[in-house]
Amino acid sequence: MVAGESFVMTESQGTYQQPYSYSAPVDPVHPVHPVNPEWPPPPPHRPGTAQAPHGKKRTRGPVALLAAVAIVAAAVGGGTAYAFQELTGKDTVATAGGSTTVVPTAKKGDVAAIAAAVSPSVVEVNATLAGGSSTGSGVVVTSDGEIVTNNHVVAGATSIKVRTSDGKSYTAEVVGTDSSKDLALIKLQGASGLKAAALGDSDDVKVGDSVVAIGSPEGLTGTVTSGIVSALDRDVTVSTDEGQGQGQGQGGDGQWPFQFGGREFNGDTGSSTTTYKALQTDASLNPGNSGGALIDAAGQVIGINSAMYSSGSQASSSSDAGSIGLGFAIPVNTVKSDLAKLRAGSDS
């Protein structure tokens, strides 16, 4: 969410091995050609296997059906991979898969290893607004500087500055926004060689899974916290109004209003709202974590931190301030499905 907000809205594709099937004897005068010349030919005749007499019919129904089904499945799998490649474009997003190794197997679940591997892919986002400023986080999705963050972090921004984990500062521009999902895509000017985050599969996430959150709470770049996934598919309602909950930034109350479970948190969300399904986590999220990464034990981003509840501004006791273990993140599959729209310059 916005850095100054207390509640930061804040496929192995193994090689298909065709089962052994009958190869009919070749007629040199009338050779038989496969129905589809692009399909691979059946395996060569195995030595020592008797050929069937010419006048005898061989039953091939079940085997042929099995092979056909397998071929269709392989075609669908290939189509899926191609479709995603098209979605992500030339500078492809680093997606989780057999070839993507973020954290060594021996270090899976090690918070220090996860932090070291993923921190370079998380940035601090500072937006100047008409009525103040907003500080949040973002996740690098391409090496040339595409950054995913929350819409509420950059909504209404007149200028945006981004600082990477190595301390470099860049000017950024908004490419596209989707307020209905509280997502935005910004692009750094003159950036190259950045480390893109590996995007996982949020459909595989289970309650109790260990997670790590990385962001810039209160401008403290690269802050790392850990916890578990507390719940799935939580309905979180947030404001789509640029001015609602803004002006937090430095000196503000850091609140980003949202509704959950029939209650309002961090103030009034206003009349223009949207509801999305979120991952709930008890990893500590604080103002400025909005737009940052929620990461699984393998170092893959499974969500974009978007909202958290802090009772700090609503209670007089300092012991009540800060995160109370009620944080939410937009599932990364929602992000992946929205990338094409954001890249097209959506402004919704």
GROMACS .gro file of N, CA and C in nm, residues 245-322:
model
  234
  245GLY      N    1  -0.822   0.834   0.124
  245GLY     CA    2  -0.711   0.778   0.201
  245GLY      C    3  -0.577   0.826   0.154
  246GLN      N    4  -0.571   0.921   0.059
  246GLN     CA    5  -0.443   0.971   0.013
  246GLN      C    6  -0.398   1.087   0.099
  247GLY      N    7  -0.285   1.140   0.065
  247GLY     CA    8  -0.229   1.247   0.145
  247GLY      C    9  -0.166   1.193   0.271
  248GLN      N   10  -0.142   1.058   0.274
  248GLN     CA   11  -0.085   1.004   0.395
  248GLN      C   12   0.062   1.036   0.406
  249GLY      N   13   0.144   0.977   0.325
  249GLY     CA   14   0.287   1.009   0.316
  249GLY      C   15   0.353   1.052   0.446
  250GLN      N   16   0.455   1.133   0.434
  250GLN     CA   17   0.526   1.181   0.551
  250GLN      C   18   0.436   1.273   0.631
  251GLY      N   19   0.424   1.244   0.755
  251GLY     CA   20   0.344   1.330   0.841
  251GLY      C   21   0.197   1.297   0.837
  252GLY      N   22   0.154   1.204   0.754
  252GLY     CA   23   0.014   1.167   0.747
  252GLY      C   24  -0.014   1.053   0.842
  253ASP      N   25  -0.137   1.006   0.840
  253ASP     CA   26  -0.171   0.899   0.933
  253ASP      C   27  -0.141   0.761   0.879
  254GLY      N   28  -0.102   0.751   0.750
  254GLY     CA   29  -0.061   0.624   0.693
  254GLY      C   30  -0.173   0.524   0.675
  255GLN      N   31  -0.295   0.572   0.674
  255GLN     CA   32  -0.408   0.480   0.666
  255GLN      C   33  -0.458   0.462   0.523
  256TRP      N   34  -0.490   0.338   0.487
  256TRP     CA   35  -0.554   0.310   0.359
  256TRP      C   36  -0.683   0.237   0.391
  257PRO      N   37  -0.797   0.303   0.377
  257PRO     CA   38  -0.925   0.246   0.417
  257PRO      C   39  -0.960   0.120   0.338
  258PHE      N   40  -1.019   0.023   0.407
  258PHE     CA   41  -1.069  -0.097   0.339
  258PHE      C   42  -1.178  -0.161   0.425
  259GLN      N   43  -1.254  -0.249   0.362
  259GLN     CA   44  -1.360  -0.318   0.433
  259GLN      C   45  -1.332  -0.468   0.428
  260PHE      N   46  -1.358  -0.534   0.538
  260PHE     CA   47  -1.338  -0.678   0.545
  260PHE      C   48  -1.431  -0.736   0.650
  261GLY      N   49  -1.500  -0.845   0.613
  261GLY     CA   50  -1.588  -0.911   0.709
  261GLY      C   51  -1.699  -0.823   0.759
  262GLY      N   52  -1.747  -0.732   0.673
  262GLY     CA   53  -1.857  -0.645   0.712
  262GLY      C   54  -1.816  -0.526   0.795
  263ARG      N   55  -1.687  -0.506   0.817
  263ARG     CA   56  -1.640  -0.393   0.897
  263ARG      C   57  -1.547  -0.305   0.816
  264GLU      N   58  -1.539  -0.180   0.854
  264GLU     CA   59  -1.448  -0.087   0.791
  264GLU      C   60  -1.324  -0.071   0.877
  265PHE      N   61  -1.210  -0.063   0.813
  265PHE     CA   62  -1.084  -0.045   0.883
  265PHE      C   63  -1.012   0.077   0.827
  266ASN      N   64  -0.941   0.145   0.911
  266ASN     CA   65  -0.860   0.260   0.871
  266ASN      C   66  -0.941   0.372   0.808
  267GLY      N   67  -1.065   0.386   0.849
  267GLY     CA   68  -1.144   0.497   0.800
  267GLY      C   69  -1.249   0.458   0.697
  268ASP      N   70  -1.306   0.560   0.638
  268ASP     CA   71  -1.415   0.543   0.542
  268ASP      C   72  -1.362   0.517   0.402
  269THR      N   73  -1.409   0.411   0.337
  269THR     CA   74  -1.365   0.379   0.201
  269THR      C   75  -1.432   0.465   0.096
  270GLY      N   76  -1.534   0.538   0.137
  270GLY     CA   77  -1.603   0.624   0.042
  270GLY      C   78  -1.710   0.549  -0.034
  271SER      N   79  -1.766   0.614  -0.132
  271SER     CA   80  -1.877   0.554  -0.207
  271SER      C   81  -1.833   0.474  -0.328
  272SER      N   82  -1.712   0.499  -0.378
  272SER     CA   83  -1.661   0.427  -0.494
  272SER      C   84  -1.563   0.319  -0.449
  273THR      N   85  -1.607   0.194  -0.453
  273THR     CA   86  -1.524   0.084  -0.402
  273THR      C   87  -1.519  -0.034  -0.498
  274THR      N   88  -1.426  -0.123  -0.474
  274THR     CA   89  -1.415  -0.248  -0.549
  274THR      C   90  -1.374  -0.358  -0.452
  275THR      N   91  -1.415  -0.481  -0.482
  275THR     CA   92  -1.383  -0.594  -0.395
  275THR      C   93  -1.304  -0.698  -0.473
  276TYR      N   94  -1.196  -0.748  -0.414
  276TYR     CA   95  -1.117  -0.853  -0.479
  276TYR      C   96  -1.087  -0.964  -0.378
  277LYS      N   97  -1.051  -1.081  -0.431
  277LYS     CA   98  -1.014  -1.195  -0.348
  277LYS      C   99  -0.867  -1.182  -0.309
  278ALA      N  100  -0.838  -1.198  -0.183
  278ALA     CA  101  -0.701  -1.179  -0.137
  278ALA      C  102  -0.651  -1.294  -0.053
  279LEU      N  103  -0.519  -1.305  -0.044
  279LEU     CA  104  -0.454  -1.397   0.047
  279LEU      C  105  -0.440  -1.323   0.180
  280GLN      N  106  -0.468  -1.390   0.289
  280GLN     CA  107  -0.450  -1.327   0.420
  280GLN      C  108  -0.324  -1.383   0.483
  281THR      N  109  -0.246  -1.297   0.546
  281THR     CA  110  -0.121  -1.340   0.609
  281THR      C  111  -0.103  -1.272   0.743
  282ASP      N  112  -0.027  -1.340   0.831
  282ASP     CA  113   0.007  -1.277   0.958
  282ASP      C  114   0.148  -1.219   0.955
  283ALA      N  115   0.213  -1.225   0.837
  283ALA     CA  116   0.345  -1.161   0.824
  283ALA      C  117   0.323  -1.011   0.849
  284SER      N  118   0.410  -0.950   0.925
  284SER     CA  119   0.393  -0.810   0.961
  284SER      C  120   0.399  -0.719   0.839
  285LEU      N  121   0.290  -0.645   0.817
  285LEU     CA  122   0.283  -0.547   0.709
  285LEU      C  123   0.253  -0.413   0.774
  286ASN      N  124   0.322  -0.311   0.729
  286ASN     CA  125   0.304  -0.178   0.784
  286ASN      C  126   0.296  -0.077   0.670
  287PRO      N  127   0.258   0.047   0.701
  287PRO     CA  128   0.249   0.148   0.596
  287PRO      C  129   0.377   0.153   0.514
  288GLY      N  130   0.363   0.141   0.382
  288GLY     CA  131   0.479   0.140   0.293
  288GLY      C  132   0.503   0.003   0.235
  289ASN      N  133   0.441  -0.100   0.293
  289ASN     CA  134   0.452  -0.235   0.238
  289ASN      C  135   0.362  -0.254   0.115
  290SER      N  136   0.269  -0.163   0.095
  290SER     CA  137   0.178  -0.175  -0.019
  290SER      C  138   0.256  -0.186  -0.150
  291GLY      N  139   0.221  -0.285  -0.231
  291GLY     CA  140   0.287  -0.304  -0.360
  291GLY      C  141   0.408  -0.394  -0.351
  292GLY      N  142   0.447  -0.430  -0.229
  292GLY     CA  143   0.563  -0.517  -0.210
  292GLY      C  144   0.530  -0.663  -0.235
  293ALA      N  145   0.629  -0.749  -0.215
  293ALA     CA  146   0.615  -0.891  -0.248
  293ALA      C  147   0.581  -0.978  -0.128
  294LEU      N  148   0.487  -1.070  -0.149
  294LEU     CA  149   0.462  -1.178  -0.056
  294LEU      C  150   0.519  -1.302  -0.124
  295ILE      N  151   0.613  -1.370  -0.059
  295ILE     CA  152   0.696  -1.472  -0.123
  295ILE      C  153   0.681  -1.606  -0.054
  296ASP      N  154   0.681  -1.715  -0.133
  296ASP     CA  155   0.669  -1.848  -0.074
  296ASP      C  156   0.806  -1.902  -0.034
  297ALA      N  157   0.808  -2.025   0.020
  297ALA     CA  158   0.931  -2.083   0.072
  297ALA      C  159   1.037  -2.108  -0.035
  298ALA      N  160   0.993  -2.114  -0.163
  298ALA     CA  161   1.087  -2.136  -0.272
  298ALA      C  162   1.139  -2.007  -0.332
  299GLY      N  163   1.097  -1.894  -0.278
  299GLY     CA  164   1.144  -1.766  -0.329
  299GLY      C  165   1.063  -1.711  -0.445
  300GLN      N  166   0.944  -1.763  -0.465
  300GLN     CA  167   0.858  -1.717  -0.575
  300GLN      C  168   0.750  -1.624  -0.521
  301VAL      N  169   0.727  -1.517  -0.592
  301VAL     CA  170   0.626  -1.421  -0.550
  301VAL      C  171   0.488  -1.481  -0.570
  302ILE      N  172   0.409  -1.485  -0.464
  302ILE     CA  173   0.274  -1.540  -0.473
  302ILE      C  174   0.168  -1.433  -0.453
  303GLY      N  175   0.209  -1.313  -0.417
  303GLY     CA  176   0.112  -1.207  -0.398
  303GLY      C  177   0.177  -1.070  -0.391
  304ILE      N  178   0.093  -0.968  -0.414
  304ILE     CA  179   0.137  -0.829  -0.401
  304ILE      C  180   0.068  -0.773  -0.277
  305ASN      N  181   0.145  -0.740  -0.176
  305ASN     CA  182   0.087  -0.690  -0.051
  305ASN      C  183   0.006  -0.564  -0.079
  306SER      N  184  -0.113  -0.560  -0.023
  306SER     CA  185  -0.201  -0.450  -0.059
  306SER      C  186  -0.273  -0.383   0.056
  307ALA      N  187  -0.293  -0.453   0.165
  307ALA     CA  188  -0.368  -0.391   0.274
  307ALA      C  189  -0.330  -0.453   0.407
  308MET      N  190  -0.336  -0.373   0.509
  308MET     CA  191  -0.310  -0.424   0.643
  308MET      C  192  -0.388  -0.338   0.741
  309TYR      N  193  -0.418  -0.398   0.853
  309TYR     CA  194  -0.490  -0.323   0.956
  309TYR      C  195  -0.395  -0.286   1.068
  310SER      N  196  -0.395  -0.162   1.101
  310SER     CA  197  -0.316  -0.116   1.214
  310SER      C  198  -0.407  -0.035   1.304
  311SER      N  199  -0.403  -0.066   1.429
  311SER     CA  200  -0.487   0.007   1.523
  311SER      C  201  -0.415   0.129   1.579
  312GLY      N  202  -0.295   0.155   1.529
  312GLY     CA  203  -0.213   0.262   1.584
  312GLY      C  204  -0.281   0.397   1.592
  313SER      N  205  -0.353   0.438   1.487
  313SER     CA  206  -0.413   0.570   1.486
  313SER      C  207  -0.548   0.573   1.555
  314GLN      N  208  -0.593   0.454   1.597
  314GLN     CA  209  -0.726   0.448   1.657
  314GLN      C  210  -0.718   0.414   1.806
  315ALA      N  211  -0.598   0.399   1.854
  315ALA     CA  212  -0.584   0.366   1.996
  315ALA      C  213  -0.482   0.458   2.060
  316SER      N  214  -0.502   0.486   2.183
  316SER     CA  215  -0.412   0.578   2.251
  316SER      C  216  -0.289   0.509   2.304
  317SER      N  217  -0.299   0.378   2.326
  317SER     CA  218  -0.187   0.305   2.382
  317SER      C  219  -0.085   0.270   2.275
  318SER      N  220   0.042   0.302   2.297
  318SER     CA  221   0.146   0.273   2.200
  318SER      C  222   0.163   0.124   2.180
  319SER      N  223   0.120   0.045   2.277
  319SER     CA  224   0.135  -0.101   2.265
  319SER      C  225   0.041  -0.157   2.159
  320ASP      N  226  -0.057  -0.074   2.118
  320ASP     CA  227  -0.152  -0.119   2.017
  320ASP      C  228  -0.110  -0.078   1.877
  321ALA      N  229  -0.004   0.000   1.865
  321ALA     CA  230   0.037   0.052   1.736
  321ALA      C  231   0.104  -0.054   1.651
  322GLY      N  232   0.102  -0.032   1.517
  322GLY     CA  233   0.170  -0.121   1.424
  322GLY      C  234   0.085  -0.239   1.381
   0.00000   0.00000   0.00000
